[in-house]
XYZ file of C-alpha atoms in Angstrom:
669
model
C 18.841 29.322 -7.730
C 19.825 31.946 -5.166
C 22.716 30.587 -3.077
C 21.089 31.503 0.225
C 17.775 29.980 -0.803
C 19.570 26.791 -1.857
C 21.370 26.602 1.498
C 18.099 27.125 3.364
C 16.382 24.441 1.309
C 19.190 21.986 1.976
C 18.985 22.671 5.705
C 15.330 21.633 5.667
C 15.642 18.654 3.323
C 14.109 20.336 0.273
C 15.760 19.446 -3.038
C 16.768 22.242 -5.397
C 17.473 19.785 -8.227
C 16.835 16.135 -9.004
C 17.828 13.500 -11.539
C 15.055 12.514 -13.939
C 14.320 9.100 -15.425
C 16.899 9.736 -18.144
C 19.535 10.515 -15.489
C 19.566 14.187 -16.448
C 19.835 16.964 -13.869
C 16.668 19.020 -13.550
C 16.762 22.330 -11.683
C 13.776 23.075 -9.456
C 12.139 26.478 -9.897
C 12.824 28.887 -7.003
C 9.100 29.523 -6.519
C 8.584 25.801 -5.962
C 11.316 25.729 -3.318
C 9.793 28.766 -1.608
C 6.341 27.157 -1.673
C 7.545 23.847 -0.237
C 9.572 25.579 2.477
C 6.386 27.408 3.416
C 4.656 24.041 3.884
C 7.402 23.224 6.396
C 6.745 26.450 8.277
C 9.796 28.242 6.868
C 9.291 31.735 5.457
C 11.401 32.212 2.316
C 9.248 34.796 0.557
C 11.808 37.635 0.694
C 15.588 38.060 0.943
C 15.236 39.242 4.532
C 13.071 36.263 5.462
C 15.551 33.880 3.831
C 18.424 35.480 5.751
C 16.573 35.184 9.066
C 15.543 31.578 8.434
C 19.069 30.633 7.380
C 20.502 32.233 10.514
C 18.043 30.252 12.630
C 18.899 27.006 10.833
C 22.644 27.538 11.318
C 22.127 28.341 14.984
C 20.799 24.845 15.671
C 23.318 22.934 17.785
C 24.170 19.903 15.657
C 25.752 18.215 18.653
C 22.659 18.550 20.843
C 20.381 15.634 21.575
C 17.830 15.298 18.749
C 14.127 14.985 19.517
C 14.094 11.326 18.451
C 17.072 8.977 18.573
C 16.875 5.772 16.537
C 19.539 3.237 17.510
C 20.158 -0.061 15.752
C 20.413 -2.908 18.243
C 24.009 -3.858 18.920
C 25.403 -0.452 17.981
C 26.429 2.472 20.155
C 25.959 6.227 19.904
C 27.843 9.093 21.469
C 25.873 11.447 23.727
C 26.526 15.068 24.710
C 26.836 13.910 28.333
C 25.663 11.323 30.861
C 21.994 10.459 30.926
C 19.237 8.099 32.011
C 17.257 5.730 29.809
C 13.727 4.929 30.957
C 12.930 1.622 29.324
C 9.618 0.678 27.764
C 8.918 -1.712 30.654
C 9.509 1.030 33.239
C 13.058 0.091 34.177
C 15.836 2.698 34.289
C 19.456 2.573 33.184
C 22.127 5.170 33.737
C 24.416 5.743 30.759
C 27.671 7.634 30.518
C 28.484 9.598 27.395
C 27.405 6.797 25.079
C 24.317 4.739 24.453
C 25.334 1.070 24.896
C 24.682 -1.614 22.309
C 22.809 -3.940 24.660
C 19.674 -1.856 25.164
C 16.539 -3.912 24.473
C 14.448 -3.403 21.369
C 11.577 -1.016 21.928
C 10.348 2.498 22.626
C 12.200 4.199 25.466
C 12.842 7.697 26.825
C 16.285 9.295 27.115
C 17.135 12.190 29.427
C 20.491 13.785 28.706
C 22.096 17.223 28.868
C 18.933 18.842 30.148
C 16.731 17.476 27.323
C 14.411 14.524 26.864
C 14.068 12.500 23.689
C 12.285 9.456 22.370
C 14.753 6.589 22.038
C 13.810 3.798 19.640
C 16.023 0.705 19.594
C 15.377 -1.156 16.357
C 16.571 -4.467 14.899
C 19.440 -4.257 12.457
C 17.602 -6.632 10.149
C 14.554 -8.881 10.001
C 14.729 -12.665 9.613
C 15.179 -13.826 6.029
C 11.691 -14.302 4.535
C 10.684 -17.851 3.590
C 10.934 -19.009 -0.014
C 7.319 -19.491 -1.033
C 4.571 -18.416 -3.402
C 1.059 -17.109 -3.093
C -1.866 -15.212 -4.591
C -2.226 -11.484 -5.249
C -5.836 -10.646 -4.585
C -7.998 -7.587 -5.128
C -10.405 -8.577 -2.377
C -13.324 -6.501 -3.656
C -13.177 -8.565 -6.889
C -13.611 -11.904 -5.115
C -17.251 -12.952 -4.806
C -19.210 -15.944 -3.567
C -22.752 -17.100 -2.932
C -22.643 -15.424 0.488
C -21.011 -12.076 -0.325
C -22.984 -8.933 -1.084
C -21.998 -7.603 -4.494
C -18.237 -7.564 -3.743
C -15.632 -9.662 -1.993
C -15.670 -9.658 1.802
C -13.643 -10.930 4.752
C -15.634 -14.151 4.811
C -14.600 -14.785 1.210
C -11.021 -13.992 2.195
C -11.025 -16.487 5.070
C -12.409 -19.213 2.809
C -9.986 -18.410 0.005
C -7.006 -18.205 2.379
C -7.756 -21.580 3.939
C -8.075 -23.197 0.514
C -4.925 -21.473 -0.779
C -2.887 -22.645 2.188
C -4.187 -26.189 1.914
C -3.096 -26.313 -1.741
C 0.460 -25.135 -1.089
C 0.361 -21.331 -1.193
C 2.347 -19.539 1.487
C 0.791 -16.090 1.312
C -2.134 -13.990 0.106
C -1.274 -10.398 -0.842
C -4.229 -8.007 -0.627
C -5.092 -4.578 -1.946
C -5.218 -1.952 0.841
C -8.197 -2.484 3.141
C -7.957 1.068 4.516
C -11.086 2.903 5.602
C -12.916 5.315 3.300
C -15.473 7.975 4.147
C -18.975 6.802 5.143
C -20.905 9.371 3.079
C -21.871 8.872 -0.550
C -20.346 8.690 -3.082
C -18.128 5.925 -1.731
C -14.501 6.167 -2.860
C -13.501 3.274 -5.119
C -9.718 3.596 -5.014
C -8.090 1.709 -2.136
C -5.030 3.949 -2.547
C -6.782 7.203 -1.570
C -8.094 6.248 1.866
C -9.651 8.362 4.557
C -7.521 6.503 7.105
C -4.650 4.044 6.968
C -5.176 3.116 10.627
C -8.666 1.671 10.327
C -10.444 -0.811 8.062
C -13.064 -0.343 5.363
C -16.339 -1.808 6.745
C -17.548 -2.514 3.198
C -15.487 -5.715 3.543
C -17.561 -6.987 6.476
C -19.640 -10.110 5.997
C -22.902 -9.260 7.711
C -23.993 -12.856 8.284
C -20.748 -13.693 10.107
C -21.392 -11.239 12.942
C -22.505 -12.283 16.421
C -25.335 -9.742 16.197
C -26.735 -11.487 13.110
C -26.661 -14.826 14.925
C -28.316 -13.281 17.991
C -31.085 -11.517 16.039
C -34.590 -12.917 15.849
C -35.600 -14.756 12.649
C -37.713 -11.862 11.394
C -34.818 -9.413 11.655
C -32.467 -11.850 9.937
C -34.981 -12.242 7.117
C -35.112 -8.473 6.615
C -31.313 -8.341 6.634
C -31.025 -11.187 4.135
C -33.408 -9.439 1.768
C -31.045 -6.455 1.577
C -28.308 -8.471 -0.144
C -27.492 -6.886 -3.543
C -26.891 -9.113 -6.535
C -23.514 -9.382 -8.203
C -23.296 -7.069 -11.209
C -20.979 -6.661 -14.150
C -19.235 -3.907 -12.192
C -18.934 -3.418 -8.456
C -21.296 -0.727 -7.178
C -19.746 0.438 -3.903
C -22.576 2.837 -3.142
C -25.179 0.103 -3.495
C -23.133 -2.308 -1.363
C -22.515 0.248 1.383
C -26.155 1.355 1.479
C -27.246 -2.268 1.891
C -24.614 -3.228 4.469
C -25.017 -0.063 6.497
C -28.772 -0.603 6.683
C -28.276 -4.230 7.664
C -25.686 -3.418 10.313
C -27.913 -0.675 11.716
C -30.751 -3.198 12.052
C -28.376 -5.514 13.913
C -26.761 -2.819 16.048
C -29.176 -3.300 18.995
C -28.026 -6.945 19.187
C -24.316 -6.014 19.306
C -22.094 -5.746 22.364
C -21.117 -2.174 23.307
C -17.599 -0.901 22.643
C -15.480 0.693 25.382
C -14.414 3.865 23.601
C -12.400 5.047 26.597
C -10.005 2.139 26.042
C -9.080 3.325 22.539
C -9.048 7.128 22.147
C -7.875 6.902 18.536
C -10.855 4.714 17.672
C -13.196 7.091 19.500
C -11.836 10.005 17.476
C -12.107 8.066 14.199
C -15.687 7.041 14.963
C -16.479 10.669 15.763
C -15.116 11.706 12.370
C -17.327 9.078 10.709
C -20.407 10.361 12.523
C -19.599 13.941 11.563
C -18.873 12.899 7.964
C -22.345 11.372 7.710
C -23.774 14.758 8.631
C -21.356 17.134 6.870
C -19.657 15.105 4.111
C -16.404 13.163 3.779
C -14.106 16.224 3.560
C -13.605 17.829 6.974
C -12.160 20.952 5.332
C -15.687 21.776 4.131
C -17.209 21.361 7.612
C -18.129 24.316 9.816
C -14.993 26.000 11.124
C -15.663 25.042 14.746
C -15.401 21.333 13.812
C -11.976 21.533 12.160
C -10.033 20.234 15.169
C -10.799 16.963 17.002
C -10.260 18.594 20.417
C -12.549 21.565 19.777
C -15.463 22.109 22.210
C -17.951 21.964 19.323
C -16.646 18.499 18.396
C -17.150 17.294 21.973
C -20.726 18.557 21.854
C -21.352 16.868 18.500
C -19.881 13.637 19.878
C -22.403 13.802 22.694
C -25.313 14.467 20.328
C -24.206 11.745 17.898
C -23.267 9.208 20.568
C -25.243 6.401 18.934
C -23.623 6.972 15.532
C -20.173 7.165 17.137
C -20.836 3.862 18.885
C -22.075 2.349 15.605
C -18.913 3.210 13.690
C -16.690 2.085 16.531
C -18.552 -1.216 16.548
C -17.908 -1.669 12.829
C -14.175 -1.486 13.487
C -14.440 -4.155 16.180
C -16.293 -6.359 13.708
C -13.531 -5.800 11.160
C -10.973 -6.854 13.774
C -12.941 -10.002 14.584
C -13.279 -11.035 10.951
C -9.622 -10.265 10.209
C -8.725 -12.451 13.194
C -10.663 -15.258 11.500
C -8.641 -14.725 8.315
C -5.395 -14.897 10.285
C -6.589 -18.075 11.975
C -7.396 -19.614 8.565
C -3.880 -18.838 7.313
C -2.339 -20.290 10.451
C -4.485 -23.424 10.351
C -3.486 -23.992 6.719
C 0.192 -23.820 7.645
C 1.024 -20.741 5.584
C 4.640 -19.697 6.272
C 3.785 -16.013 5.651
C 0.000 -15.646 5.698
C -1.904 -12.524 4.735
C 0.200 -9.620 3.430
C -1.543 -6.275 3.786
C -0.837 -3.306 1.530
C 0.047 0.106 2.967
C -0.959 2.991 0.692
C 1.591 5.781 0.250
C -0.705 8.461 1.629
C -4.191 9.549 2.631
C -6.980 11.767 1.387
C -6.170 15.074 3.134
C -9.873 15.648 3.782
C -10.317 12.271 5.466
C -10.171 10.997 9.020
C -6.378 10.849 9.308
C -6.120 14.311 7.785
C -8.430 15.525 10.550
C -6.959 13.538 13.449
C -3.274 13.840 12.524
C -3.224 17.379 11.129
C -0.418 18.369 13.507
C 2.059 15.981 11.837
C 0.918 16.485 8.236
C 2.029 19.135 5.762
C -1.151 21.108 5.217
C -1.849 21.844 1.555
C 0.782 19.595 0.014
C -0.122 17.043 -2.654
C 2.073 13.976 -3.049
C 2.903 12.738 -6.532
C 5.789 11.959 -8.868
C 7.917 13.951 -11.320
C 7.577 13.541 -15.088
C 8.788 10.255 -16.534
C 8.598 8.331 -19.787
C 5.005 7.220 -19.119
C 3.714 10.381 -17.431
C 5.236 13.347 -19.234
C 3.296 15.868 -17.136
C 4.155 14.280 -13.815
C 1.689 12.751 -11.374
C -0.449 14.415 -8.733
C -1.949 11.771 -6.471
C -3.739 14.332 -4.332
C -2.485 12.684 -1.126
C -1.307 14.238 2.119
C 2.260 13.787 3.391
C 3.940 13.505 6.769
C 5.972 16.504 7.869
C 9.384 15.008 8.632
C 10.198 17.618 11.271
C 6.903 17.057 13.091
C 7.349 13.272 12.986
C 10.707 13.621 14.736
C 9.354 16.154 17.236
C 6.543 13.794 18.253
C 8.702 10.676 18.464
C 7.205 9.199 15.285
C 4.165 8.192 17.345
C 1.632 8.606 14.527
C 3.783 6.578 12.114
C 4.318 3.866 14.741
C 0.634 3.622 15.599
C -0.332 3.380 11.940
C 2.099 0.494 11.432
C 0.909 -1.284 14.574
C -2.740 -1.186 13.621
C -1.995 -2.458 10.113
C 0.305 -5.220 11.340
C -2.112 -6.558 13.962
C -3.623 -8.917 11.393
C -0.683 -9.272 9.023
C 1.910 -11.901 8.240
C 3.499 -9.339 5.964
C 3.272 -5.746 4.831
C 3.728 -4.398 1.312
C 4.732 -0.739 1.399
C 3.463 1.094 -1.669
C 6.031 3.503 -3.170
C 8.594 2.525 -0.531
C 10.975 5.187 -1.867
C 8.713 7.587 0.026
C 10.481 6.534 3.228
C 13.533 8.308 1.795
C 11.932 11.168 -0.100
C 8.552 12.227 -1.468
C 7.595 14.458 -4.370
C 5.728 17.410 -2.880
C 3.544 19.599 -5.081
C 2.780 22.946 -3.392
C -0.661 24.598 -3.631
C -1.416 26.106 -7.019
C 1.351 24.227 -8.819
C 1.080 21.561 -11.485
C 2.269 17.992 -10.932
C 5.594 18.672 -12.673
C 6.181 21.792 -10.555
C 7.095 20.004 -7.355
C 10.278 18.870 -5.689
C 11.533 16.153 -3.383
C 11.489 16.469 0.397
C 13.836 14.214 2.361
C 12.817 12.037 5.287
C 15.036 10.370 7.880
C 15.210 6.991 6.153
C 17.113 5.395 9.032
C 14.273 6.315 11.364
C 11.456 5.418 8.951
C 12.999 2.052 8.025
C 14.152 1.276 11.539
C 10.698 1.838 13.043
C 9.148 -0.233 10.263
C 11.634 -3.022 11.058
C 10.842 -2.840 14.786
C 7.074 -3.040 14.360
C 7.360 -5.780 11.705
C 9.717 -7.724 13.984
C 7.248 -7.526 16.846
C 4.430 -8.679 14.571
C 6.531 -11.476 13.043
C 5.857 -10.026 9.603
C 7.845 -9.867 6.371
C 8.174 -6.526 4.586
C 7.951 -5.974 0.820
C 8.788 -2.573 -0.613
C 7.307 -1.494 -3.953
C 10.498 -0.056 -5.446
C 9.507 0.000 -9.117
C 10.284 2.832 -11.489
C 12.980 5.443 -10.919
C 14.349 4.868 -7.423
C 17.671 5.749 -5.884
C 20.153 2.895 -5.328
C 20.005 3.678 -1.608
C 16.420 2.408 -1.553
C 17.291 -1.059 -2.832
C 20.390 -1.226 -0.611
C 18.421 -0.107 2.418
C 15.765 -2.771 1.920
C 18.262 -5.537 1.203
C 20.402 -4.653 4.232
C 17.418 -5.173 6.520
C 16.143 -8.372 4.844
C 13.190 -6.453 3.470
C 12.206 -7.397 -0.062
C 11.966 -5.263 -3.171
C 9.672 -5.869 -6.140
C 10.409 -7.525 -9.484
C 7.828 -7.410 -12.278
C 8.214 -9.495 -15.434
C 7.169 -6.567 -17.658
C 10.033 -4.435 -16.284
C 12.720 -7.145 -16.185
C 14.425 -5.939 -19.383
C 17.950 -5.505 -20.649
C 19.276 -2.329 -22.270
C 17.966 -3.469 -25.664
C 14.432 -4.056 -24.389
C 14.689 -7.836 -24.275
C 13.287 -9.784 -21.342
C 15.865 -10.834 -18.745
C 15.912 -14.581 -18.001
C 14.395 -15.342 -14.584
C 17.687 -16.809 -13.328
C 19.034 -13.230 -13.312
C 16.190 -11.775 -11.250
C 17.174 -10.598 -7.747
C 16.691 -12.966 -4.834
C 15.490 -10.413 -2.282
C 12.186 -9.535 -3.908
C 8.569 -10.390 -4.525
C 8.341 -11.423 -8.179
C 5.121 -11.014 -10.141
C 4.053 -10.981 -13.766
C 2.226 -7.663 -13.517
C 0.695 -5.180 -11.076
C -2.750 -3.650 -10.641
C -1.624 -0.653 -12.746
C -0.321 -2.729 -15.687
C -1.848 -5.042 -18.295
C -2.854 -8.510 -17.194
C -1.002 -11.381 -18.838
C -3.915 -12.135 -21.238
C -4.386 -8.412 -21.873
C -0.743 -7.999 -22.813
C -0.794 -10.995 -25.148
C -3.929 -9.803 -26.960
C -2.939 -6.122 -27.123
C -5.902 -5.066 -24.997
C -3.746 -2.477 -23.234
C -3.170 -0.702 -26.561
C -6.799 -0.931 -27.675
C -8.265 0.468 -24.474
C -5.694 3.265 -24.108
C -6.384 4.287 -27.693
C -10.102 4.301 -26.953
C -9.486 6.470 -23.893
C -7.129 8.851 -25.775
C -4.243 7.977 -23.463
C -1.654 7.116 -26.097
C 1.143 9.582 -26.608
C 1.881 8.221 -30.089
C -0.028 6.877 -33.074
C -1.944 3.693 -32.323
C -0.122 1.842 -35.115
C 3.192 2.633 -33.436
C 1.920 1.311 -30.110
C 0.516 -1.812 -31.727
C 3.860 -2.493 -33.401
C 5.642 -1.969 -30.084
C 3.251 -4.367 -28.346
C 3.792 -6.989 -31.056
C 7.563 -6.633 -30.679
C 7.307 -6.971 -26.898
C 5.226 -10.111 -27.293
C 7.822 -11.660 -29.589
C 10.608 -10.701 -27.211
C 8.727 -12.397 -24.402
C 8.198 -15.546 -26.454
C 11.877 -15.550 -27.408
C 12.924 -15.465 -23.751
C 10.448 -18.176 -22.751
C 11.612 -20.441 -25.570
C 15.289 -19.782 -24.844
C 14.697 -20.788 -21.223
C 12.794 -23.935 -22.321
C 9.701 -22.667 -20.511
C 7.423 -22.557 -23.565
C 6.863 -25.918 -25.232
C 7.607 -26.171 -28.926
C 4.438 -26.200 -31.067
C 3.053 -29.600 -31.880
C 4.475 -30.983 -35.152
C 2.238 -30.881 -38.197
C 1.895 -33.442 -40.959
C 3.273 -31.011 -43.542
C 6.857 -29.767 -43.169
C 7.190 -26.019 -42.777
C 8.328 -24.160 -45.869
C 11.712 -22.391 -45.721
C 11.437 -18.932 -44.117
C 7.946 -19.548 -42.762
C 7.121 -17.964 -39.410
C 6.981 -20.216 -36.378
C 3.463 -21.259 -35.372
C 1.898 -18.866 -32.888
C 1.533 -20.527 -29.486
C -1.795 -20.573 -27.735
C -2.112 -17.675 -25.292
C -3.128 -20.008 -22.469
C 0.150 -21.899 -22.881
C 2.099 -18.643 -22.865
C 0.407 -17.631 -19.592
C 1.454 -20.936 -18.047
C 5.005 -20.400 -19.341
C 5.073 -16.955 -17.753
C 4.237 -18.533 -14.411
C 6.934 -21.119 -15.046
C 9.318 -18.168 -15.407
C 8.309 -16.977 -11.936
C 8.905 -20.472 -10.583
C 12.354 -20.654 -12.227
C 13.579 -17.463 -10.569
C 15.632 -17.377 -7.333
C 13.255 -14.730 -5.958
C 12.139 -15.506 -2.415
C 8.448 -14.660 -2.808
C 6.280 -15.200 -5.880
C 2.908 -13.519 -6.384
C 0.268 -14.843 -8.791
C -2.731 -12.801 -9.932
C -6.108 -14.453 -10.431
C -6.756 -11.997 -13.263
C -3.860 -13.592 -15.157
C -4.834 -17.191 -14.464
C -8.544 -16.759 -15.184
C -8.015 -15.084 -18.562
C -9.155 -11.546 -17.663
C -7.880 -9.085 -20.294
C -8.895 -5.938 -18.402
C -6.457 -4.524 -15.846
C -7.807 -3.516 -12.414
C -6.740 0.125 -12.692
C -5.921 2.371 -15.642
C -3.533 5.169 -14.563
C -4.499 8.545 -15.945
C -8.235 7.916 -15.647
C -10.908 8.435 -13.018
C -14.397 7.764 -14.363
C -13.396 7.028 -17.965
C -12.443 3.460 -16.984
C -14.012 1.166 -14.341
C -11.022 1.401 -12.001
C -11.202 -0.872 -8.948
C -14.684 -2.061 -9.957
C -13.940 -5.168 -12.040
C -15.050 -8.400 -10.379
C -13.232 -11.610 -11.134
C -15.013 -13.721 -13.757
C -15.241 -16.681 -11.326
C -16.649 -17.051 -7.834
C -14.623 -18.536 -4.977
C -16.161 -21.958 -5.546
C -15.493 -21.792 -9.283
C -11.884 -20.718 -8.696
C -11.248 -23.750 -6.521
C -12.412 -26.127 -9.254
C -11.041 -24.293 -12.305
C -8.496 -26.468 -14.190
C -6.449 -23.373 -15.109
C -6.044 -22.592 -11.431
C -5.206 -26.202 -10.618
C -2.481 -26.219 -13.259
C -0.790 -23.111 -11.827
C -1.136 -24.410 -8.271
C 0.533 -27.684 -9.258
C 3.306 -25.845 -11.102
C 4.201 -23.504 -8.261
C 3.699 -25.997 -5.456
C 6.134 -28.326 -7.203
C 8.653 -25.491 -7.577
C 8.200 -24.223 -3.994
C 7.145 -27.269 -1.943
C 6.345 -27.048 1.755
C 7.124 -29.519 4.479
C 4.334 -31.247 6.365
C 4.547 -28.570 9.092
C 3.930 -25.836 6.506
C 7.509 -24.548 6.402
C 8.985 -24.056 2.932
C 11.780 -26.383 1.932
C 15.253 -24.957 1.383
C 17.033 -24.772 -1.956
């Protein structure tokens, strides 16, 4: 790596090397560094350009007031001179050459040394989360007699109320982010069109005021549109039916004041344009590529009814999410509903269109090669530009968090290490040909803490895989939780770590949506299906042997911890050297949940896929259409779940381990 190019990269937060999953140093190719710098608006394509850019970077006054100042409450910060703080509530405070530690939490403005900056005063830490348990739910998979082919917000309200009444303290959802309105409908909740708005596929049509206000004939037509539940979820069929139904009911709905919410007006405009031109704005006519363009204003006028329709859908989502929050509160849940924040967005979607000024155009977010993905990962997602976030006072990041937290008792941040650094893949490069770009973690975490504090929400960071120690320390220092998964809780020899040694500051689960379910692991389904899909990197016999060894290691740990009952005695004594009887898989699944309950971990998450005996995992990494990702319904309806003895057994187990007081608060250790 050229020394000047390396210095320029460092000045802009672009890594020239990284440590891989084996803790080996990997040098980044110079062409990758040049490409990523270009995405940050830095020309490094020639020695002269590098010299000029490096001169400009070194000329920046490091002592000058930055564009955004993030200050932890109770701490001070030196300033280049006296200044004035304009508080969020409109008040003003003169400051000398130091920001005082008693400034109130919030979003303020600072004028100092002839410059103005956004000043964000953030909490040093959040309250310690309660010690409780709850359900992990892929909402689309939950169905009932009233839902239309997939789970909806009505199902969620009913399930949440029941869960809270039976002792659960939280329900953790898949992302409910909005997708494009044109067909085909995106199935993955982790590649959304927008992280600021909600997917209207989750609406329950019959719970809307317009449905109740409609005449009987209209309601009958609407009811007849309801699709049946199939073996797999058909998002296109569901959206076609719900959109038609909601269009029939639109004349009965109250109008939405778009002037009161410009971001919603812009999002609804994107939806209307996407219906006409497709879900990827980059393929639209050139004159429609910017939300403020005159041609967009004209289209908004022509499509006023469609804009109003899509804005109304978001209001309905808010109303039905309010009902879910009310159900959690009425049931005394100490946490409530925990929403999931995807790591990025589809660059061709609504946020890519509306927030283009703070996104790195052309970048694709992913991950470097690791033991499971030797070629690296390209998630095809857009990324924030860290310099533009700072220049705009982190407004887009703040607003995204606020909208998500409006209906949340908690927030799970997918790939939370992305608040520190993200793997950027430049245009034309393969997934392994990227590098890390640094973010201001103090700002990203601090703003997250502020907005979560204001919402009264807990924060869980998904810090699985190869993450820097700073990530875990940063979460723990702010009373944000990490993630512990039974499958990954191993010692250096591959044995399973006893639950007593799991970390306290975490959400503990048996699996994740990207890993085998408990029954799937025990039966070897994850080996069978990956072999069928040609995803195994080794011979199937090797993988089967590894799976059998892992199963035995798991059973050994469960027995050693007295979590798996000894097999019932038989009339005949066992012969010397005979293998121990194989326990029933259903008993092993219960023992795995007993392991969760025996851990000191603050939050426990239980998957219905595990409890109900589903061997198929929700998502199979490395596939798109080869596997029914995100389309597997649960085998039981909401009503059947409530009466299933397997569910009752797990509820009794975890409620006994994590009891709640009569007022809903969890008891202390």
